[in-house]
CSV table of C-alpha atoms in Angstrom, one decimal:
chain,number,residue,atom,x,y,z
F,22,LEU,CA,94.4,115.5,97.5
F,23,ASP,CA,91.1,115.6,99.3
F,24,THR,CA,89.1,115.8,96.1
F,25,ASP,CA,87.7,112.3,96.5
F,26,ALA,CA,88.5,108.8,97.9
F,27,GLY,CA,90.8,107.8,95.0
F,28,SER,CA,92.8,111.0,94.8
F,29,ARG,CA,95.4,109.8,97.5
F,30,TYR,CA,96.1,106.5,95.8
F,31,VAL,CA,98.8,105.8,93.2
F,32,GLY,CA,97.2,105.7,89.8
F,33,GLU,CA,100.3,105.0,87.7
F,34,ILE,CA,104.0,104.3,88.0
F,35,ALA,CA,106.2,104.2,84.9
F,36,VAL,CA,109.9,104.4,83.8
F,37,GLY,CA,110.7,106.4,80.7
F,38,THR,CA,112.6,104.4,78.2
F,39,ASN,CA,112.9,106.5,75.0
F,40,PRO,CA,116.5,107.7,74.5
F,41,GLY,CA,115.5,109.7,71.5
F,42,ILE,CA,113.7,112.3,73.7
F,43,THR,CA,116.5,114.3,75.4
F,44,LYS,CA,114.9,117.6,76.4
F,45,PHE,CA,111.8,118.5,78.4
F,46,SER,CA,109.0,119.9,76.3
F,47,LYS,CA,106.6,120.9,79.2
F,48,ASN,CA,104.1,118.4,77.7
F,49,MET,CA,103.8,115.6,80.3
F,50,LEU,CA,102.7,113.1,77.7
F,51,PHE,CA,106.1,113.4,76.0
F,52,ASP,CA,108.2,114.2,79.0
F,53,GLU,CA,107.2,111.1,80.9
F,54,LYS,CA,108.7,109.0,78.1
F,55,ILE,CA,112.2,110.5,78.3
F,56,GLY,CA,114.7,107.7,78.9
F,57,GLY,CA,116.0,107.8,82.5
F,58,THR,CA,113.0,109.3,84.1
F,59,VAL,CA,110.5,107.9,86.6
F,60,HIS,CA,106.9,109.0,86.5
F,61,LEU,CA,104.3,108.7,89.3
F,62,ALA,CA,100.7,109.8,89.1
F,63,LEU,CA,98.3,110.1,92.0
F,64,GLY,CA,94.5,109.7,91.4
F,65,ARG,CA,92.8,108.2,88.4
F,66,SER,CA,94.3,105.1,86.7
F,67,ILE,CA,94.3,104.7,83.0
F,68,PRO,CA,91.7,102.0,82.2
F,69,MET,CA,93.5,100.8,79.0
F,70,SER,CA,96.4,99.8,81.2
F,71,PHE,CA,94.0,97.8,83.5
F,72,GLY,CA,94.1,100.4,86.3
F,73,LYS,CA,91.3,100.2,88.8
F,74,ASN,CA,91.6,103.5,90.8
F,75,GLU,CA,88.9,106.1,90.0
F,76,SER,CA,89.3,109.7,90.8
F,77,ALA,CA,88.5,113.1,89.4
F,78,ILE,CA,92.2,113.9,89.4
F,79,HIS,CA,95.3,112.5,87.7
F,80,TRP,CA,98.3,114.4,89.1
F,81,ASP,CA,101.5,113.5,87.2
F,82,MET,CA,105.0,113.9,88.8
F,83,LEU,CA,108.2,113.3,87.0
F,84,CYS,CA,111.7,112.7,88.4
F,85,ASP,CA,114.8,113.0,86.1
F,86,MET,CA,117.2,110.2,87.1
F,87,ARG,CA,119.7,110.7,84.3
F,88,GLN,CA,122.4,112.4,86.4
F,89,GLY,CA,123.2,109.4,88.6
F,90,GLY,CA,119.9,108.8,90.3
F,91,GLU,CA,118.9,105.3,91.4
F,92,ILE,CA,115.6,103.5,91.8
């Protein structure tokens, strides 16, 4: 997290909405779309989603909320 000034900032927050994906694949680009998950990334924002944070890192974290979790 000490890579650069932007590495400690939230770069992305998303909620997975695809009920057709039911199992984790170990590929974050698919897993972050699983319905009932919450996804947070520290570091670089995605420019095509109008993010402004710049960093050398984009660290994805995923929480599975399907077993009774709440936001």
